[in-house]
Coordinates of C-alpha atoms in Angstrom, one line a residue:
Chain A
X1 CA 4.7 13.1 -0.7
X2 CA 7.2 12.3 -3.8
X3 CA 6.6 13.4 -7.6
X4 CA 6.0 9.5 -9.0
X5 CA 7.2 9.3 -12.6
X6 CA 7.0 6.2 -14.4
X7 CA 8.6 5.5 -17.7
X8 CA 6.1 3.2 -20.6
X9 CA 7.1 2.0 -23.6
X10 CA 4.1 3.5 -26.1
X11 CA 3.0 1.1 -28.4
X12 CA 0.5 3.9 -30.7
X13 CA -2.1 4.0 -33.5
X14 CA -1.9 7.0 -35.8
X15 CA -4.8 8.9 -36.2
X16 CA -4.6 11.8 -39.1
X17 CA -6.9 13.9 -40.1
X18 CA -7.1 15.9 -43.5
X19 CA -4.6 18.4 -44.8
X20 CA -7.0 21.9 -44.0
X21 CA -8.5 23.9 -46.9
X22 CA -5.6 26.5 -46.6
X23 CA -3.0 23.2 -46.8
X24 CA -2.0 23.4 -43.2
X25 CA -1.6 19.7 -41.8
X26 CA -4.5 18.2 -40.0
X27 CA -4.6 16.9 -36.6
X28 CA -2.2 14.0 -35.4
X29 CA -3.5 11.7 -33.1
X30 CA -1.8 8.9 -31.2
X31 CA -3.7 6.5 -29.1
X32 CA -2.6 3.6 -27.3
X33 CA -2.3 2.0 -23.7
X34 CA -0.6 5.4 -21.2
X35 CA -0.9 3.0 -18.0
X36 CA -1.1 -0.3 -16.3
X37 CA -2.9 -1.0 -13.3
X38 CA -1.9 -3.7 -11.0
X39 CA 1.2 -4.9 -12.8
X40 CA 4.8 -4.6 -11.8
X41 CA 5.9 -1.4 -13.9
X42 CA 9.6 -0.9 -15.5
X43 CA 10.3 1.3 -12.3
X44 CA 9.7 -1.5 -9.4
X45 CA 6.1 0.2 -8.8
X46 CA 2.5 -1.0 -9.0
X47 CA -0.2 0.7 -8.6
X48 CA -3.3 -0.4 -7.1
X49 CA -6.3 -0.5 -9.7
X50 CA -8.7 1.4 -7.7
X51 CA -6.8 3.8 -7.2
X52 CA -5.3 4.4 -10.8
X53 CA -9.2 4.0 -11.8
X54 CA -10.1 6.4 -9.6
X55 CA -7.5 9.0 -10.6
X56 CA -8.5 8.0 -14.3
X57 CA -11.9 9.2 -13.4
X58 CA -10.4 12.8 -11.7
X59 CA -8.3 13.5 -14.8
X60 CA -11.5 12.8 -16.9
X61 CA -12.6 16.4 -15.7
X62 CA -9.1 18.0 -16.9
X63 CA -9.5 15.8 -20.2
X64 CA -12.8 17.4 -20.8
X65 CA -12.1 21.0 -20.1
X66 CA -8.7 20.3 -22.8
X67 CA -6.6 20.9 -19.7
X68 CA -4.7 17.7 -20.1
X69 CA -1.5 18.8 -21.6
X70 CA 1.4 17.4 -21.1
X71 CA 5.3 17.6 -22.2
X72 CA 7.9 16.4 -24.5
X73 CA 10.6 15.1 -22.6
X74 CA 11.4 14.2 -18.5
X75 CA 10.0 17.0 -16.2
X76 CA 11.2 17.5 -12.9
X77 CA 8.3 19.5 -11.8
X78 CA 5.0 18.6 -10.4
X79 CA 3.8 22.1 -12.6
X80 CA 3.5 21.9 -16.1
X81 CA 5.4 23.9 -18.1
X82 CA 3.3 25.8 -20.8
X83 CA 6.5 26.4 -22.8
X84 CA 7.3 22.5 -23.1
X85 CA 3.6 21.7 -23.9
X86 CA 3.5 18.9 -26.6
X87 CA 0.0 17.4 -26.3
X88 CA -3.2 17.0 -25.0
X89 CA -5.1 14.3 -23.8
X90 CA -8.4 14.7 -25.8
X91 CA -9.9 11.2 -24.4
X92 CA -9.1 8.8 -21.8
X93 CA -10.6 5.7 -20.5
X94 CA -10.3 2.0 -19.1
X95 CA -10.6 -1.8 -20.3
X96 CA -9.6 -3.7 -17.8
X97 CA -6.1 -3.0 -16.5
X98 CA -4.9 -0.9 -18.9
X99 CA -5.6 3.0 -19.0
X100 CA -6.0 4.2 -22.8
X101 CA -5.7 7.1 -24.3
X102 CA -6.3 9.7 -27.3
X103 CA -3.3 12.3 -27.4
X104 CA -3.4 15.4 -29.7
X105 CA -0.5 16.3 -30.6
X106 CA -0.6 20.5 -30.4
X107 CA 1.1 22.8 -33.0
X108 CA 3.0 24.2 -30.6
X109 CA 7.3 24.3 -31.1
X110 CA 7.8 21.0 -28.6
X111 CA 4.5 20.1 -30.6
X112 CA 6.0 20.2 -33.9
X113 CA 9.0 18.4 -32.6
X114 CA 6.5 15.6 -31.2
X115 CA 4.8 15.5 -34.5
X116 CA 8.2 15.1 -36.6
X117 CA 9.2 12.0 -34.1
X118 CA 5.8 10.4 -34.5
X119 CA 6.0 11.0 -38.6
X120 CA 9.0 9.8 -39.2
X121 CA 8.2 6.5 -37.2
X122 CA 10.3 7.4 -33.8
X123 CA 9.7 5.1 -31.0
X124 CA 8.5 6.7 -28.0
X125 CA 7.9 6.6 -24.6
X126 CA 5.0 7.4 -22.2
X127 CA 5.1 8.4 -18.5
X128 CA 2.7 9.4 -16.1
X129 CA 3.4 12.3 -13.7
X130 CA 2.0 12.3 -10.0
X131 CA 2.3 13.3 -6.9
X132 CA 2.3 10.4 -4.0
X133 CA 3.6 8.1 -1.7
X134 CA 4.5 4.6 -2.0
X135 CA 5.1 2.0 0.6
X136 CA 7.7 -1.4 0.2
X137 CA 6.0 -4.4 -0.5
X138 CA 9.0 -7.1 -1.2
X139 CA 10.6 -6.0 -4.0
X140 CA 7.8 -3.7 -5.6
X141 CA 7.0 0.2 -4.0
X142 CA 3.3 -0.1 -4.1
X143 CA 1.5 3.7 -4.5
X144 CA -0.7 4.6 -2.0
X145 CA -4.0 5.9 -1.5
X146 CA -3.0 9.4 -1.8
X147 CA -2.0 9.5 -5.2
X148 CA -2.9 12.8 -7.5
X149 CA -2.0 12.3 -11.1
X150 CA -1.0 15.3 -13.1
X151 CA -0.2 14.5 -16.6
X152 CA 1.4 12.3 -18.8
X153 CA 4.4 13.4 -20.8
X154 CA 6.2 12.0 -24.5
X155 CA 9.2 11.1 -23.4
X156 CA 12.3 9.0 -25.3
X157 CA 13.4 5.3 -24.3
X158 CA 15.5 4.9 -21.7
X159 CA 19.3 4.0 -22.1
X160 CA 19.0 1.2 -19.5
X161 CA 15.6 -0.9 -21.2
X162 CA 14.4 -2.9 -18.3
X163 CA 16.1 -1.2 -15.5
X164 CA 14.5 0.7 -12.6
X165 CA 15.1 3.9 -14.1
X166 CA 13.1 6.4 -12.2
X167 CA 12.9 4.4 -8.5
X168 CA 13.7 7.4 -7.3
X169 CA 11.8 10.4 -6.6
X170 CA 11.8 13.9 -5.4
X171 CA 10.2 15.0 -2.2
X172 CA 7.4 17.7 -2.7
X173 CA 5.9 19.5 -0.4
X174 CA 2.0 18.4 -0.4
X175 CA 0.9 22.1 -0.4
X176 CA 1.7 22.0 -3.7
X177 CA -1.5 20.6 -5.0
X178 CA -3.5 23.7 -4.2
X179 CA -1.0 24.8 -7.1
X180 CA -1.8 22.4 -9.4
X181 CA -5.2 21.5 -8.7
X182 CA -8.2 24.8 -8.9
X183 CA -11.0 24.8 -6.4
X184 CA -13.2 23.4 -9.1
X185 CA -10.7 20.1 -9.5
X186 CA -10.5 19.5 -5.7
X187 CA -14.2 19.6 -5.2
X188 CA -15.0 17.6 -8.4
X189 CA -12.1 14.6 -6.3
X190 CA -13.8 14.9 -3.6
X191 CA -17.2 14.5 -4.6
X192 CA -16.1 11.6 -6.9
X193 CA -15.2 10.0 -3.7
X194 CA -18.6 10.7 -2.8
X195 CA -20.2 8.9 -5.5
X196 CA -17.6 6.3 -6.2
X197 CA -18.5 5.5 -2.1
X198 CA -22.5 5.1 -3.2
X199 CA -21.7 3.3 -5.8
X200 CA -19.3 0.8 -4.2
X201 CA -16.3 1.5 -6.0
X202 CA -14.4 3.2 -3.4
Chain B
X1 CA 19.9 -10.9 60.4
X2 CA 20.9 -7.1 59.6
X3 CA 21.5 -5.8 56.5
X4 CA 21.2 -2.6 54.5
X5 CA 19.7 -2.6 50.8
X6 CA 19.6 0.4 48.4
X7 CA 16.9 0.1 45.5
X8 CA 18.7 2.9 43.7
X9 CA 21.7 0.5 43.8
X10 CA 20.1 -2.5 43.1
X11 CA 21.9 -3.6 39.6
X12 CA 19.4 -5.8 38.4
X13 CA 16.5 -3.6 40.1
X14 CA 18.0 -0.8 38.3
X15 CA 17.6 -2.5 35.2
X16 CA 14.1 -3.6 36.0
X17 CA 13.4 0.3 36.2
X18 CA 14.9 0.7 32.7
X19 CA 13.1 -1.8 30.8
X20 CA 9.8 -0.2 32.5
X21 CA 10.5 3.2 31.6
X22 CA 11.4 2.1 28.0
X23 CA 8.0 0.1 27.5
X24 CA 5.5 3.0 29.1
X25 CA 7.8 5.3 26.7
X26 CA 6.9 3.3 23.7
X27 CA 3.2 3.2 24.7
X28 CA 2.9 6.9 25.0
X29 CA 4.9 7.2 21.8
X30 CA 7.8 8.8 23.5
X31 CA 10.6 7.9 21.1
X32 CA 13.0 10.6 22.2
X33 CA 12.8 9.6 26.0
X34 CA 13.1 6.0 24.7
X35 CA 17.0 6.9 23.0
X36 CA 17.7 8.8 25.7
X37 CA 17.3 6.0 28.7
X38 CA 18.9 3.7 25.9
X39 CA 22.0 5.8 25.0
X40 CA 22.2 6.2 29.3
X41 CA 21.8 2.3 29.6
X42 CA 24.4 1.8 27.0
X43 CA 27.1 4.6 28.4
X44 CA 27.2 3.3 32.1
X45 CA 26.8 -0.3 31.4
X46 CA 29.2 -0.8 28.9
X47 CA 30.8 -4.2 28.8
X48 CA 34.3 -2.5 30.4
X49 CA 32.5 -0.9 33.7
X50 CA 32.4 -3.0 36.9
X51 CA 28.4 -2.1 37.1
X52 CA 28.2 -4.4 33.9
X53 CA 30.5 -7.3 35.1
X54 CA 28.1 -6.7 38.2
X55 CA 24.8 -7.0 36.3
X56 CA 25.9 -9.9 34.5
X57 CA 26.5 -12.0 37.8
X58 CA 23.3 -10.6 39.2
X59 CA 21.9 -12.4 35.9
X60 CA 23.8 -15.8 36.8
X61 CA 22.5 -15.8 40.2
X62 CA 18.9 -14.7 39.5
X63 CA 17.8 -16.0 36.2
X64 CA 19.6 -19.3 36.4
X65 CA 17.4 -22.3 36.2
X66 CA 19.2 -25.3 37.6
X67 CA 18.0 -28.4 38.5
X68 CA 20.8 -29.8 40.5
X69 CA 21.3 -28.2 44.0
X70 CA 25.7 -28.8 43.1
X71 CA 25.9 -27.0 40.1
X72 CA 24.1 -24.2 41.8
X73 CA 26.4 -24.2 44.3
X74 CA 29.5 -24.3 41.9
X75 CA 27.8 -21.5 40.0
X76 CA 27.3 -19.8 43.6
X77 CA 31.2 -19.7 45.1
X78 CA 31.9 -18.9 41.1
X79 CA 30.4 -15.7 41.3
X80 CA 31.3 -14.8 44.9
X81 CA 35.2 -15.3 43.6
X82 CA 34.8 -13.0 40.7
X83 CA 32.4 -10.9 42.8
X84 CA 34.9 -10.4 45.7
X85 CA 37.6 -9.0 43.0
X86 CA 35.3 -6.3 42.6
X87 CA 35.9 -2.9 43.3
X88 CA 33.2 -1.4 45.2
X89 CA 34.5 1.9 45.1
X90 CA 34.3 1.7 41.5
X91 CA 31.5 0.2 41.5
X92 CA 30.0 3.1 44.3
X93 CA 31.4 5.9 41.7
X94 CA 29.9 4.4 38.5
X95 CA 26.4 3.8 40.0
X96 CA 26.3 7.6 41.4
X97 CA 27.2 8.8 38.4
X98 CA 24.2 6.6 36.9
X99 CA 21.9 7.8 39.5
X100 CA 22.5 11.2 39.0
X101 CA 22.3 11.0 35.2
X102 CA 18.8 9.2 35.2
X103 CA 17.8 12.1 37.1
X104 CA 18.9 14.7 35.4
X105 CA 17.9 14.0 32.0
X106 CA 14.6 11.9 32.7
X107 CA 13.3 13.9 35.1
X108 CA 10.8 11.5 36.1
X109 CA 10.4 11.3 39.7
X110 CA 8.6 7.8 39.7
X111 CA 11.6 6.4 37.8
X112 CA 13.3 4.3 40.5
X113 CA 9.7 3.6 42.1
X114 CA 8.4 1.3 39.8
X115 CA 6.8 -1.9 41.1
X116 CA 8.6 -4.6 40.7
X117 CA 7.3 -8.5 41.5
X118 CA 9.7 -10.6 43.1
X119 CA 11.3 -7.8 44.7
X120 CA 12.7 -9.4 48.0
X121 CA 14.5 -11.8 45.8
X122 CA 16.2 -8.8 43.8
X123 CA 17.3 -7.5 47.3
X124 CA 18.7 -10.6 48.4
X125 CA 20.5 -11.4 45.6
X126 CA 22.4 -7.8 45.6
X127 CA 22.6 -8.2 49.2
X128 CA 24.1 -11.1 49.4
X129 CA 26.6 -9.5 46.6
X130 CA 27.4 -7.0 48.4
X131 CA 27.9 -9.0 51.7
X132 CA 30.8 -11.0 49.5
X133 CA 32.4 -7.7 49.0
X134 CA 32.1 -7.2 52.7
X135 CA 29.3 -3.8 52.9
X136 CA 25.8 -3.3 54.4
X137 CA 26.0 -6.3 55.8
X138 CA 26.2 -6.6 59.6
X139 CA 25.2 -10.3 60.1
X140 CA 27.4 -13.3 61.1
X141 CA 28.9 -16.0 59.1
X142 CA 25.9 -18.0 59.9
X143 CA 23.5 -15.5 58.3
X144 CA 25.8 -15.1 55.5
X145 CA 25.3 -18.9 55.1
X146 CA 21.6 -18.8 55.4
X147 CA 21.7 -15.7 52.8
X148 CA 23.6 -18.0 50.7
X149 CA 20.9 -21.0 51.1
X150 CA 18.4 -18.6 50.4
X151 CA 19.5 -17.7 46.8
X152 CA 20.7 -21.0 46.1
X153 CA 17.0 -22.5 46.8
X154 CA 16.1 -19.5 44.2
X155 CA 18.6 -20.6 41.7
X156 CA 17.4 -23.9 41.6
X157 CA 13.6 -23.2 41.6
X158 CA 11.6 -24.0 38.4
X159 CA 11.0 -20.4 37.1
X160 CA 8.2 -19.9 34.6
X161 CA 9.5 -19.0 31.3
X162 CA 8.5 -15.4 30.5
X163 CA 7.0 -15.6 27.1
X164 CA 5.1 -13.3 25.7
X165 CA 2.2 -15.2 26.0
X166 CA 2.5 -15.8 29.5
X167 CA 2.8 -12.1 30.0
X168 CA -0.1 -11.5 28.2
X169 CA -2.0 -14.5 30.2
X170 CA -1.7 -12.2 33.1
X171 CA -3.1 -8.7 31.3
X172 CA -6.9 -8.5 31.8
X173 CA -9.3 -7.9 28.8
X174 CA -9.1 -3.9 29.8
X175 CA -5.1 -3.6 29.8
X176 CA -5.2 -5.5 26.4
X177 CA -8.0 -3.4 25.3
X178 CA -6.3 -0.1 26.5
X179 CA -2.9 -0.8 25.0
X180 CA -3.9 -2.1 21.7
X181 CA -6.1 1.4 21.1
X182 CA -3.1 3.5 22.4
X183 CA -0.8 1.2 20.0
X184 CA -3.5 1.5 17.2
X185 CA -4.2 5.4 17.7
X186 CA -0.5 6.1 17.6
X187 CA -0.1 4.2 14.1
X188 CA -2.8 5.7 12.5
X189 CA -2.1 9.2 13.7
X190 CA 1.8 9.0 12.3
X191 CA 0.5 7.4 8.9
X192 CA -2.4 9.7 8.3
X193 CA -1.3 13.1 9.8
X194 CA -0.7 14.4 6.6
X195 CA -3.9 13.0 4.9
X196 CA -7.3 13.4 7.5
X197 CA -8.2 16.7 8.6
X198 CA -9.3 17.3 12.1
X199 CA -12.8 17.0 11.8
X200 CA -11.7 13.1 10.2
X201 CA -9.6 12.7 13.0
X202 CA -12.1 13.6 16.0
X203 CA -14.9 12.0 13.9
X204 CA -12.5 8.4 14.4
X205 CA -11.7 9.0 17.2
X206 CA -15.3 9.3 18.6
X207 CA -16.8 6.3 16.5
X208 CA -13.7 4.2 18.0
X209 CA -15.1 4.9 21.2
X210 CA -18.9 5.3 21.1
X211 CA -20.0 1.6 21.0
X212 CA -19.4 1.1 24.7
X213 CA -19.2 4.8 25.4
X214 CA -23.0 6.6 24.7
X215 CA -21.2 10.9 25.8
X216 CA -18.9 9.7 23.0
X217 CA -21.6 8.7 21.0
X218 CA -24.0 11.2 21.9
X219 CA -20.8 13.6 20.9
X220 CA -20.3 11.7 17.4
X221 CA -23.8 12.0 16.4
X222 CA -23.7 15.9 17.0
X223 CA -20.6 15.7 14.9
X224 CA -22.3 14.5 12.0
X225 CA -25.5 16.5 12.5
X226 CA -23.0 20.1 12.6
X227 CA -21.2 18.3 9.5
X228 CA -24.7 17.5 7.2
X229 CA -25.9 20.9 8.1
X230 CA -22.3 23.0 7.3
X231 CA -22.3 20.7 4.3
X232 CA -25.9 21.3 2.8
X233 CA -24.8 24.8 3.4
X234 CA -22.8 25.3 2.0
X235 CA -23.2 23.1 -1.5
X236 CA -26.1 25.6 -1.6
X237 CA -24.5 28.8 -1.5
X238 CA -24.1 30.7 -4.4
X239 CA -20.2 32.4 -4.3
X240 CA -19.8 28.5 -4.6
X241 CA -21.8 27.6 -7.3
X242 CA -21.3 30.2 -9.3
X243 CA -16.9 29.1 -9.3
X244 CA -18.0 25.5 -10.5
X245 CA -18.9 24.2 -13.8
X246 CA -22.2 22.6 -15.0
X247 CA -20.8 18.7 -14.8
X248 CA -19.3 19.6 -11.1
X249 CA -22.5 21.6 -9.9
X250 CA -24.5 18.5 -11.3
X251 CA -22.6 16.0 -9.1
X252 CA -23.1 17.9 -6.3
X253 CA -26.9 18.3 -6.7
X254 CA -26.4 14.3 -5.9
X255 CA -24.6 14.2 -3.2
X256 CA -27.2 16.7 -1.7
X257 CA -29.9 13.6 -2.6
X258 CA -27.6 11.8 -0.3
X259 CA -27.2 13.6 2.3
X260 CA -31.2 14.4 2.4
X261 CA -31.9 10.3 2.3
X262 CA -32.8 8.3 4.8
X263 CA -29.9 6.1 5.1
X264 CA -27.3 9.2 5.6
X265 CA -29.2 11.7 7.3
X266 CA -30.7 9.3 9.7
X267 CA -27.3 9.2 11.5
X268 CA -28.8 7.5 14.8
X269 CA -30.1 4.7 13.5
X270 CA -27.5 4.0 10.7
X271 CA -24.5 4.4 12.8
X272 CA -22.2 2.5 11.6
X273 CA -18.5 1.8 9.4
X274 CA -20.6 2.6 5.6
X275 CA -22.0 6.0 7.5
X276 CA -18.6 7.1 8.6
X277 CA -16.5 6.3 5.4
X278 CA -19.4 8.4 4.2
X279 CA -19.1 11.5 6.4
X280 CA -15.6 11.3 6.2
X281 CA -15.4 11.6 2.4
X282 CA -18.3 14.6 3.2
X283 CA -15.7 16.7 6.1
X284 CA -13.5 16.4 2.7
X285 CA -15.7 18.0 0.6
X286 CA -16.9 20.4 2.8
X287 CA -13.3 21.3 3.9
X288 CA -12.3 21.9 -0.1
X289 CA -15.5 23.7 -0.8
X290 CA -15.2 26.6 2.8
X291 CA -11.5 26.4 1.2
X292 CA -10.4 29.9 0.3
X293 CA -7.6 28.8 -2.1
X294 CA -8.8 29.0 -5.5

């Protein structure tokens, strides 16, 4: 099992809300396309729809207990690193190919940093953590059924656009999900599987 | 006609036993045992040792396919010239050596006992080798020459072409049937050893089995019977329900409807490829929920 990172240009709507009553600054928003299913990616990877969808649907538990953080900058880590928390995914959903979604950006120190890129009209990128494998397919490393997605971190452009930049990943021990995923998440996958089987989707 | 004949030192017989060993290896999924016999192939019958120059004449005599009855006989005095130059002491030392290797590190005792078709003509041809290189042979020059004849007729006899098809012409539907599960089993064990648990595995196994096999599926339908039951179990129990949240306790109130409707928990009668993906996706779930990790 690798840690999968893929690099995204982020193409983002601004959404801010009013300055507060005591004059602190509302909440910053971005929203905008996080993920593509099914296409060739900027790292030589595509991932299948059904399963992007159906780790879309997983992470919808995380979104909705505001446990979707994620970083600013690369992390080498399948864990994620309180201290480097930037955002949180506060919505997430699908049309089509494309996974959107609604980031807060948190008033936390990489936060603030986050919030003075985005402000002063910084171009930044997107990219999806996960843990999985992938298996050659020509030129293109397609990821497998076994994928877990962990977050998605803000992250700049990379030096080298249109290169492969992150074909190659780290080898993590699979044990690690018990880490990263509580009792709750595992059984809330599983019995999406369930469901998703009943309802034809799987 | 006298002569003596040595399986163990039968080049092309010993190379027969090789390719055997290799291809049951492969079935079984013995990839160790199959570098070792290659690595032992490749260190005594490397292109300098006599036991190679040996094995390629072998080759000339008993794979060629010629139609006219001259060539083979050019071919024939060809290979007794080069064959004569041979050393058979070498040739004594380096198979020995061979011999003793093969049975020291493959340690199977059926290794130089594997049937081989068209053995009498492997014997003759090595026999007849060795008769040029004057051993084991006690015969006149007449039986020499009627030796000769012999593997002349055989180098000039139409020999079917051993395609893979042909071989498999010549498997019945049970050999097929047996190899392709063995082959199949092997692949899905080495890609999905990380990803199904045991119960999956078995569960597979059995449905694999159990349409012309009722134990097996008298054994897969108590699987899934035990598995419903744990399950409803232990969805139900309260330790569990009380760790979960509202929107996961709610989805699992459903997937104890499905477990209690007809189509699922009628296992018997709905036996089939939706009913297992099913249950499989259920020994998941039931795996994460007895889970002690939090």
């Amino acid at each position: 099992m690798k840690l999968l990172k893929e690099w995204k240009d982020f193409d983002y709507e601004i959404l801010k809300e009013d300055t507060l009553a005591d004059g602190r600054p509302g909440k910053l928003f971005v929203k905008g396309v996080i993920q593509r299913a099914d296409t060739l990616n900027q790292n030589g990877r595509i991932y299948p729809k059904d399963v992007l969808l159906r780790e879309v649907e997983n992470y919808k538990k995380v979104v909705v207990e505001r446990r979707a953080m994620g970083e600013l900058d690369h992390a080498d880590d399948p864990v994620v690193n309180l201290k480097n928390v930037s955002h949180l995914i506060s919505d997430i959903w699908v049309e089509g190919n494309v996974v959107l979604g609604k980031i807060e950006i948190l008033p936390t120190p990489m936060g603030n940093i986050a919030r003075s890129l985005i402000e002063s009209n910084v171009k930044l990128g997107i990219s999806s953590r996960a843990l999985g494998s992938v298996r050659s397919h020509g030129d293109a490393d397609v990821v497998q059924d076994d994928l877990h997605l962990i977050c998605w971190d803000l992250v700049s452009e990379p030096s080298t656009p249109g290169a492969f930049m992150m074909r190659e990943a780290k080898e993590v021990d699979p044990k690690v999900l018990q880490k990263i995923f509580s009792k709750s998440d595992r059984v809330d996958r599983a019995v999406n599987e369930i469901l998703g089987i009943k309802k034809g989707q799987v | 006609m006298g002569f003596k004949h040595n399986k163990k030192r039968n080049v092309g017989l010993i190379s027969e036993f090789f390719s055997r060993y290799i291809a049951g290896a492969f079935i079984d999924g013995r990839h160790n045992d199959i570098a070792t016999a290659r690595k032992i192939w490749e260190k005594h019958l490397h292109p300098k040792s006599e036991t190679y120059k040996e094995f390629v004449l072998f080759n000339a005599l008993y794979e060629s396919n010629l139609k006219s009855k001259e060539v083979a006989y050019s071919l024939l005095n060809r290979a007794k010239d080069v064959c004569k130059n041979q050393s058979q002491e070498v040739l004594d030392s380096e198979k020995a050596a061979l011999i003793n290797e093969v049975k020291a590190t493959l340690k199977d005792k059926d290794f130089f006992d594997r049937p081989v078709s068209n053995f009498k003509t492997f014997a003759t041809v090595q026999v007849l080798m060795n008769a040029w290189r004057g051993i084991g042979f006690k015969g006149d020059i007449a039986d020499l020459a009627t030796l000769e004849e012999s593997v002349l007729e055989h180098m000039c006899t139409p020999k079917a072409t051993n395609s893979l098809e042909n071989e498999a012409e010549k498997l019945t539907t049970s050999e097929i049937d047996s190899l392709v599960v063995k082959l199949m089993t092997e692949k899905l064990n080495k890609r999905y050893e990380n990803l199904l648990s045991e119960t999956q595995r078995r569960m597979l196994q059995l449905y694999v089995f159990s349409q012309n096999d009722t134990e097996k599926k008298a054994s897969l339908v108590s699987l899934l019977e035990d598995l419903k039951t744990r399950t409803l179990k232990s969805v139900k129990s309260p330790v569990l329900t009380e760790s979960l949240d509202r929107t996961v306790k709610t989805k699992l109130q459903e997937v104890v409807k499905l477990l209690e409707e007809s189509s699922y928990s009628n296992i018997l009668e709905n036996l089939g490829d939706d009913l297992i993906a099913f249950y499989m996706t259920i020994a998941k779930l039931t795996e994460e929920v007895e889970s002690k990790s939090e």
